[in-house]
PDB file of C-alpha atoms in Angstrom:
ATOM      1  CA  UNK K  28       1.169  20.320  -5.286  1.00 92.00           C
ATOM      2  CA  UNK K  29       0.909  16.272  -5.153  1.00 95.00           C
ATOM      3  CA  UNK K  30       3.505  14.321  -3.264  1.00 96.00           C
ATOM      4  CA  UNK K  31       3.893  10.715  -3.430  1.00 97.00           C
ATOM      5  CA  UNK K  32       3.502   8.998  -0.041  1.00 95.00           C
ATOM      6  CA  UNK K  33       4.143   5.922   0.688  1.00 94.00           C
ATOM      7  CA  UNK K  34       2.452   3.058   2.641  1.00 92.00           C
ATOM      8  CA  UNK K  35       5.193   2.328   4.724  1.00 91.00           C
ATOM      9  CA  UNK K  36       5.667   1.634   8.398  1.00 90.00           C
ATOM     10  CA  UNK K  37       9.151   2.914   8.541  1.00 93.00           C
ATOM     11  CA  UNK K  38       7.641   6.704   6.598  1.00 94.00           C
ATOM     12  CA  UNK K  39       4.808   6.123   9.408  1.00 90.00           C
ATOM     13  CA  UNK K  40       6.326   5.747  12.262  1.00 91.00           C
ATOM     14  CA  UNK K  41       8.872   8.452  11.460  1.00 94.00           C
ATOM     15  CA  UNK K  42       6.094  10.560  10.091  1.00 95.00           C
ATOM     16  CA  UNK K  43       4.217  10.404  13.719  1.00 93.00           C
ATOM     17  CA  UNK K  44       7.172  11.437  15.625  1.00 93.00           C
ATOM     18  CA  UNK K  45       7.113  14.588  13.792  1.00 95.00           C
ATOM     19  CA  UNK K  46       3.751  15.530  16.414  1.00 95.00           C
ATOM     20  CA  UNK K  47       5.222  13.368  19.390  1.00 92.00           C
ATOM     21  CA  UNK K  48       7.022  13.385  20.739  1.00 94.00           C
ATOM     22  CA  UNK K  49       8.711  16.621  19.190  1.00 96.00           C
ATOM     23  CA  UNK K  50       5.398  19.447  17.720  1.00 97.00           C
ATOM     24  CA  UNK K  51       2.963  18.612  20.830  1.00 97.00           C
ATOM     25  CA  UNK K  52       5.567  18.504  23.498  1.00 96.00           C
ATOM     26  CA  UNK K  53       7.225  21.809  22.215  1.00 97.00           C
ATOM     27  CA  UNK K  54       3.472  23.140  21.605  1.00 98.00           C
ATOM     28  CA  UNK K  55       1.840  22.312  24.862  1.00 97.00           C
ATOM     29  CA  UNK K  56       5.013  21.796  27.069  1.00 97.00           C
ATOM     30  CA  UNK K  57       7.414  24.908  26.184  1.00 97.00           C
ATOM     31  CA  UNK K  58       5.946  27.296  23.907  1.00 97.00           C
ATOM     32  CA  UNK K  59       5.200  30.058  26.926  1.00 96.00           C
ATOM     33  CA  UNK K  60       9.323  29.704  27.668  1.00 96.00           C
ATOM     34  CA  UNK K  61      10.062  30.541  23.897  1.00 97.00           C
ATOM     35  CA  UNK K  62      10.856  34.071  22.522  1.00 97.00           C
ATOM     36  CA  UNK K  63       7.527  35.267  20.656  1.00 98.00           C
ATOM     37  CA  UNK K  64       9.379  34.677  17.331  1.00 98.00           C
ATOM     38  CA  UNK K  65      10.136  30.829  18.125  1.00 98.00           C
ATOM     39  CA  UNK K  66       7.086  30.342  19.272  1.00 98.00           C
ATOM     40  CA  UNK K  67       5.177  31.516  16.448  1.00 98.00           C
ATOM     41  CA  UNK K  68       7.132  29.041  14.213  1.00 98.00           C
ATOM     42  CA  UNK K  69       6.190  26.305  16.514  1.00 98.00           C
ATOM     43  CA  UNK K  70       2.709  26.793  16.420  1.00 98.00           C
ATOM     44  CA  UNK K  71       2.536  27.440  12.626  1.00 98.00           C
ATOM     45  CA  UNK K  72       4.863  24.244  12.026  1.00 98.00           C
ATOM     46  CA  UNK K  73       1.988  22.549  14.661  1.00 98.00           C
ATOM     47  CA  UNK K  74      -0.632  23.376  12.200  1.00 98.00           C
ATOM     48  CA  UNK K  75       0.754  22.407   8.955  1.00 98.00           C
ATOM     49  CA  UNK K  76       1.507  19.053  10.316  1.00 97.00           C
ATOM     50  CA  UNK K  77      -2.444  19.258  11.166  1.00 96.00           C
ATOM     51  CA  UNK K  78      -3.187  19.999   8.083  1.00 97.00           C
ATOM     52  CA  UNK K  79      -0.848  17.391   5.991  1.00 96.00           C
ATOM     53  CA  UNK K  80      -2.175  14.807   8.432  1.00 94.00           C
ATOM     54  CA  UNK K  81      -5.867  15.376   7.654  1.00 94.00           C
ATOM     55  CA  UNK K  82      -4.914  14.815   3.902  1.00 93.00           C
ATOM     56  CA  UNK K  83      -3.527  11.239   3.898  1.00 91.00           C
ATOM     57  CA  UNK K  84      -6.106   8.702   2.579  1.00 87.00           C
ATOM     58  CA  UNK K  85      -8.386   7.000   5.093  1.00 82.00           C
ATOM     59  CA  UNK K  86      -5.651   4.137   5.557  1.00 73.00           C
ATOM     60  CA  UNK K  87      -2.951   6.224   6.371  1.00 77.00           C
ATOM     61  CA  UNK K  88      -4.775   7.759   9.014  1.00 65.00           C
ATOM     62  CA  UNK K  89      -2.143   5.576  11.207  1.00 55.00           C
ATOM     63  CA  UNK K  90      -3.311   7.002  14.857  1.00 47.00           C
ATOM     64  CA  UNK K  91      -7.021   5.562  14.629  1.00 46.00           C
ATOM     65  CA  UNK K  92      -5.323   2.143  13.675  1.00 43.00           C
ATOM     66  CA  UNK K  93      -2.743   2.182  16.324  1.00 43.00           C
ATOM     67  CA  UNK K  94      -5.314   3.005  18.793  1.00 40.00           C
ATOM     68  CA  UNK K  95      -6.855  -0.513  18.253  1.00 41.00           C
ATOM     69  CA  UNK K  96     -10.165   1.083  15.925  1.00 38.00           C
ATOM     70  CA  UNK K  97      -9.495  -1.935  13.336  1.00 38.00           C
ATOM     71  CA  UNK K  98     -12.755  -2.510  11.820  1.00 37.00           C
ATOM     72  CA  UNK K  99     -12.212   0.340   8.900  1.00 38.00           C
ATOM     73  CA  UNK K 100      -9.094  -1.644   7.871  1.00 36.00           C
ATOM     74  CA  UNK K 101     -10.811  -4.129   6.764  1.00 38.00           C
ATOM     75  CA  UNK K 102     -13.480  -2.308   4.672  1.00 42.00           C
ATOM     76  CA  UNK K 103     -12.003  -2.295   1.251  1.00 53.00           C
ATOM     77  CA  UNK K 104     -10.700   0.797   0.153  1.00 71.00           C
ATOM     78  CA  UNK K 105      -7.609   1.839  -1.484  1.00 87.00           C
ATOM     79  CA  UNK K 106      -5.980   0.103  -4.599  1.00 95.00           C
ATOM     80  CA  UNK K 107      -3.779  -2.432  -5.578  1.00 95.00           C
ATOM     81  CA  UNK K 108      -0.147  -1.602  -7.376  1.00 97.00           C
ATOM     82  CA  UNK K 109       1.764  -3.946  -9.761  1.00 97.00           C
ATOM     83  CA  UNK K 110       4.895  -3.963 -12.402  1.00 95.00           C
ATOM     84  CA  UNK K 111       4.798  -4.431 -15.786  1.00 91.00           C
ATOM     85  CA  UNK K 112       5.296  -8.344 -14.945  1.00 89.00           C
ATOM     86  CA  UNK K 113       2.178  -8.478 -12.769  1.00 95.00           C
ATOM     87  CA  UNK K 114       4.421  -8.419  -9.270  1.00 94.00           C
ATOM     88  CA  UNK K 115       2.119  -6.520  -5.964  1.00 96.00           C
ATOM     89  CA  UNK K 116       3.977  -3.156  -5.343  1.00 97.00           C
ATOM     90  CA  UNK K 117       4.187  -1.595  -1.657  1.00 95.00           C
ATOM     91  CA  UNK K 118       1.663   1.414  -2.612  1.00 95.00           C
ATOM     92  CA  UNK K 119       2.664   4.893  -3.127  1.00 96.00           C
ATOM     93  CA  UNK K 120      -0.548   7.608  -2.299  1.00 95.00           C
ATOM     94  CA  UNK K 121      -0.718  10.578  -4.451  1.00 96.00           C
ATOM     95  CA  UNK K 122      -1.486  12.971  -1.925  1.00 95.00           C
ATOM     96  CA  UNK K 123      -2.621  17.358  -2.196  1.00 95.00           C
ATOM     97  CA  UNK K 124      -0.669  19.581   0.109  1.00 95.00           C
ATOM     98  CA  UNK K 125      -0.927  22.577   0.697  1.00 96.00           C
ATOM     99  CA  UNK K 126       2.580  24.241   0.061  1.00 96.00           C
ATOM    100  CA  UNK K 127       2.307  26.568   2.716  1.00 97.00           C
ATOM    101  CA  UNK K 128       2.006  24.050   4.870  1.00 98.00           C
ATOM    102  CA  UNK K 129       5.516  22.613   3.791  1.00 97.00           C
ATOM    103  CA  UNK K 130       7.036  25.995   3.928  1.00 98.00           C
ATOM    104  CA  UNK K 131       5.284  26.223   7.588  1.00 98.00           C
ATOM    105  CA  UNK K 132       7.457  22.792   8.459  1.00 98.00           C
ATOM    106  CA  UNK K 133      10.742  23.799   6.564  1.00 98.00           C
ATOM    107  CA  UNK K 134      10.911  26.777   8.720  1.00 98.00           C
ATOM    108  CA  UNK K 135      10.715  24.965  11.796  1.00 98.00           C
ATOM    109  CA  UNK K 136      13.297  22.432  10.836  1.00 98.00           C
ATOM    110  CA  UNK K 137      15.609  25.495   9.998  1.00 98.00           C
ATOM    111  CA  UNK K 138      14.723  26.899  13.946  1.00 98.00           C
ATOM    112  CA  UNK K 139      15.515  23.768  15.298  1.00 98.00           C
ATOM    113  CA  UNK K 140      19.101  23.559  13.563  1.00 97.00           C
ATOM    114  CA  UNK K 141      20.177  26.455  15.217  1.00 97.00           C
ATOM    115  CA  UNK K 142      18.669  25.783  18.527  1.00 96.00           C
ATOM    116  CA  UNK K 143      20.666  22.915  19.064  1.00 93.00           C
ATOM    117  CA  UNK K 144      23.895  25.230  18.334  1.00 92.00           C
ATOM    118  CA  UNK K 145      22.625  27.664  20.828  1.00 91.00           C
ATOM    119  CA  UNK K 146      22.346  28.036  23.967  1.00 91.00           C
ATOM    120  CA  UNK K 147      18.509  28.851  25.242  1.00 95.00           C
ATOM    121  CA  UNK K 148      15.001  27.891  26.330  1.00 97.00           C
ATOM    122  CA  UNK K 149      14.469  25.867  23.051  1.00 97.00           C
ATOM    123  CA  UNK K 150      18.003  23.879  23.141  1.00 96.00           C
ATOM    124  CA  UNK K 151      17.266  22.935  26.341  1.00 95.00           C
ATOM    125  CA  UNK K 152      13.896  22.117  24.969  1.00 96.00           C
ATOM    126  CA  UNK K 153      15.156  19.909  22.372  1.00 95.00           C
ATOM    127  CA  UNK K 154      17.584  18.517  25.244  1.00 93.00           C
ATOM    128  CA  UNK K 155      14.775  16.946  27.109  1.00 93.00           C
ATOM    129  CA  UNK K 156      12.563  15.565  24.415  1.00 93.00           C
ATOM    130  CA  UNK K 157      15.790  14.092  22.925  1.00 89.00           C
ATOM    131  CA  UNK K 158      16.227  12.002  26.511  1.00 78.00           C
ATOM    132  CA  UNK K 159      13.775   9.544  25.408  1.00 70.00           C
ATOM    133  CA  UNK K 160      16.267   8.453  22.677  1.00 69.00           C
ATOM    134  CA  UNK K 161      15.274   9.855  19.598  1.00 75.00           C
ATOM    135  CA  UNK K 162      17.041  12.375  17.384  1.00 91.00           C
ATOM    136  CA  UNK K 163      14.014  14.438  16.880  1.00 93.00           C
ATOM    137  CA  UNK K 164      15.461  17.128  15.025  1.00 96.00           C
ATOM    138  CA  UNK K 165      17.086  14.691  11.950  1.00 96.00           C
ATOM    139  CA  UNK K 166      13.770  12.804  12.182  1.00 95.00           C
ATOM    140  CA  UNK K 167      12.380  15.789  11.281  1.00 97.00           C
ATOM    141  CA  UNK K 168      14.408  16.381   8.428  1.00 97.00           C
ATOM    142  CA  UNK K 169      13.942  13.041   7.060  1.00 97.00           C
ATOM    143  CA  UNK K 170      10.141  13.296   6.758  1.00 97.00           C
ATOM    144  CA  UNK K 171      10.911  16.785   4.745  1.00 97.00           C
ATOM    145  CA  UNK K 172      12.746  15.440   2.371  1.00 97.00           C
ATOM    146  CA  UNK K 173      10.525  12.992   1.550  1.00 97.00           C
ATOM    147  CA  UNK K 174       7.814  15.507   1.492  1.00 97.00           C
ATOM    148  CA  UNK K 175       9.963  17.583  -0.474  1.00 96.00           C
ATOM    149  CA  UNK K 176      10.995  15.065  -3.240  1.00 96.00           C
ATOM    150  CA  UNK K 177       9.294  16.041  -6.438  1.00 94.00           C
ATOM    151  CA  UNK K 178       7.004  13.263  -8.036  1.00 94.00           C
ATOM    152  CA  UNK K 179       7.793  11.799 -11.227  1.00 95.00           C
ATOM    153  CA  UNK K 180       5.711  12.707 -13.888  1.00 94.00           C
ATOM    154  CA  UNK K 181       3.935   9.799 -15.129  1.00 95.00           C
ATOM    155  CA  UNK K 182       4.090   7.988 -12.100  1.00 97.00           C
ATOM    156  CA  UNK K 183       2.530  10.752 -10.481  1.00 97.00           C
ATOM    157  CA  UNK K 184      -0.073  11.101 -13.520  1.00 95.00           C
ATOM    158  CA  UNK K 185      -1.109   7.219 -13.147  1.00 96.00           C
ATOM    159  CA  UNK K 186      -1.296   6.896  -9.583  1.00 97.00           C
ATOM    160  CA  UNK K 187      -3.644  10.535  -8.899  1.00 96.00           C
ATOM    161  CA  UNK K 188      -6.328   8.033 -10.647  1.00 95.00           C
ATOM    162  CA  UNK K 189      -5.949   5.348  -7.740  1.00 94.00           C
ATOM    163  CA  UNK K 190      -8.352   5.356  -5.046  1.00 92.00           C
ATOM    164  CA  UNK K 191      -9.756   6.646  -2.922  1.00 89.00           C
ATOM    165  CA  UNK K 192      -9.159  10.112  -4.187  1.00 88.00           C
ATOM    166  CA  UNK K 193      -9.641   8.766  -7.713  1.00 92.00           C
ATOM    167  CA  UNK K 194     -11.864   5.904  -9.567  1.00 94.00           C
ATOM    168  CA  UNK K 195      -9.275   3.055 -10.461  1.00 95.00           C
ATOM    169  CA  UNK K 196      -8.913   0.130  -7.734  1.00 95.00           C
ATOM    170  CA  UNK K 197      -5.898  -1.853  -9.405  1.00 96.00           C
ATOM    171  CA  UNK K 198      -2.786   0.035 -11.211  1.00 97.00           C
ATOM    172  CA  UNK K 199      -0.263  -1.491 -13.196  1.00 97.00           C
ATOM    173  CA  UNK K 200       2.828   0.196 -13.747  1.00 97.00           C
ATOM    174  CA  UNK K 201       4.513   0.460 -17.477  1.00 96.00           C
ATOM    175  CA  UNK K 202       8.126   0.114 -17.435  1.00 95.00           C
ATOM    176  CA  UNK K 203       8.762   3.500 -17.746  1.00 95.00           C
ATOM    177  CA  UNK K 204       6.555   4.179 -14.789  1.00 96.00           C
ATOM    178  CA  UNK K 205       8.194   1.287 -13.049  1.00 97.00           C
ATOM    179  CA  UNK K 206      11.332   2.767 -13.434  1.00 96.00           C
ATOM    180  CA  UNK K 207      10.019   5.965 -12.325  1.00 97.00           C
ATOM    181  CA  UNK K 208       8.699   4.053  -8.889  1.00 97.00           C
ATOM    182  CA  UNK K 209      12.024   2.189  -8.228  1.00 97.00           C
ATOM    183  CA  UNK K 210      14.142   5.557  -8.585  1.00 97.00           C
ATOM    184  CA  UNK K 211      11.525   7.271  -6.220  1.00 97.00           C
ATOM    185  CA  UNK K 212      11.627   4.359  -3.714  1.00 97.00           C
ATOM    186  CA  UNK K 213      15.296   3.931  -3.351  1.00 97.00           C
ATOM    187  CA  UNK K 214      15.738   7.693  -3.036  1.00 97.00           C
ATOM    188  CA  UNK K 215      12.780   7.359  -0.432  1.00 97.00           C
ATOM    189  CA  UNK K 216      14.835   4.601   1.702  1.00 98.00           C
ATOM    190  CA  UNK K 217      18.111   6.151   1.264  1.00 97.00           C
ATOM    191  CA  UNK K 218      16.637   9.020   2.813  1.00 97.00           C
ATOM    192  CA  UNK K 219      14.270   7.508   5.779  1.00 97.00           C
ATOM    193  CA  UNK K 220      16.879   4.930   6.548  1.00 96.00           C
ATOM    194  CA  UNK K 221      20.595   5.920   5.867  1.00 95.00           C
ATOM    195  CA  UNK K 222      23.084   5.408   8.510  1.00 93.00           C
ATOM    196  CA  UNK K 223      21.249   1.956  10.087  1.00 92.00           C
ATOM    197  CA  UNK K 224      22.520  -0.685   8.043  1.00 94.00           C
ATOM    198  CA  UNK K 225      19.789  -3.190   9.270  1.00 94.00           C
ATOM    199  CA  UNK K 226      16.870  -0.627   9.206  1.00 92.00           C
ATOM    200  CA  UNK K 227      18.402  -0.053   5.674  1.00 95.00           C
ATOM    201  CA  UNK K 228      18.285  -3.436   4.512  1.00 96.00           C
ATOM    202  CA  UNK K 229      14.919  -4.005   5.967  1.00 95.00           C
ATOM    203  CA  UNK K 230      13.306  -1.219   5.123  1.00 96.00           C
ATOM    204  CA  UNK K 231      14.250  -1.391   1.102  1.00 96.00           C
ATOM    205  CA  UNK K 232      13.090  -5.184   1.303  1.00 95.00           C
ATOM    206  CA  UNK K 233       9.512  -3.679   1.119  1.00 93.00           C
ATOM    207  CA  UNK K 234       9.963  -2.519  -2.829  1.00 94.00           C
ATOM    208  CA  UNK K 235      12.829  -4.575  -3.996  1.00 91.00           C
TER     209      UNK K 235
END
């Protein structure tokens, strides 16, 4: 299955806090407290993040840029979006997961809902991650929807062509394909961004 990513520092940094603070400090921190069961949905859920992680394109590898390695950013790579009218469009990756690896994550969203209606090792888990201000759990669930939302068709069948996975280096969008992107991208911020007016506004400034 192909799911349209986008390159977006709001999907990023939401995307990242999927492994930290919440999938390495569960993995490494608490998984020997958790029943067998809960644990083996952690570490599954640990993997398929792995694995969706090592499928992003080159520039949305976001940890080797945050970590200062900025030479490779400026190599060119990637491609270039635009509408029908010739306007630059905030890119959207066509990227191949694994669907396991989306079933492995959906399952560990659904453990974490009930842990924090529970009483147990893992609510008070969730408890102590959640101190450092961050509602990990519907962070979580953001980044699955998104993961979850099902491409358009002929959006999706222009942009698998874009680099790097695929030959073209500049797209341009017909209107039915714009269309297609503008639905997609408003359903994208509604869902990253809901409930934070000014996060809101900011963050659909990027495609409209």
């Amino acid at each position: 299955m192909h799911v349209l990513v986008p390159e977006d520092p709001v999907f990023m940094t939401r995307f990242l806090a999927m492994e930290e603070p919440l999938l390495h400090s569960l993995y490494y921190f608490y998984l020997r407290d958790l029943p067998p069961g809960q644990a083996e949905i952690i570490r599954s859920a640990y993997e398929s993040w792995g694995d969706i992680q090592s499928r992003m394109p080159p520039r949305l590898h976001w940890q080797q840029r945050a970590a200062g390695r900025t030479r490779q950013w400026q190599d060119p790579e990637g491609y270039t979006l635009r509408g029908r009218g010739g306007a630059p469009l905030t890119c959207l990756h066509a990227v191949r997961m694994s669907a396991e690896s989306i079933k492995g994550l959906r399952a560990c969203h659904g453990l974490l809902v009930e842990a924090e209606s529970e009483e147990g090792p893992l609510a008070r888990a969730l408890g102590e991650i959640a101190e450092h201000g961050q509602n990990v759990v519907d962070n979580f669930r953001r980044v699955l929807d998104i993961l979850q939302i099902q491409a358009p068709a002929r959006l999706l069948g222009s942009l698998r062509q874009a680099a790097p996975a695929g030959p073209a280096t500049a797209i341009s969008l017909d209107g039915t394909q714009e269309a297609e992107y503008e639905t997609f991208c408003e359903r994208m911020v509604r869902t990253l961004s809901a409930g934070d007016g000014f996060t809101y506004v900011m963050h659909r400034a990027l495609y409209f």
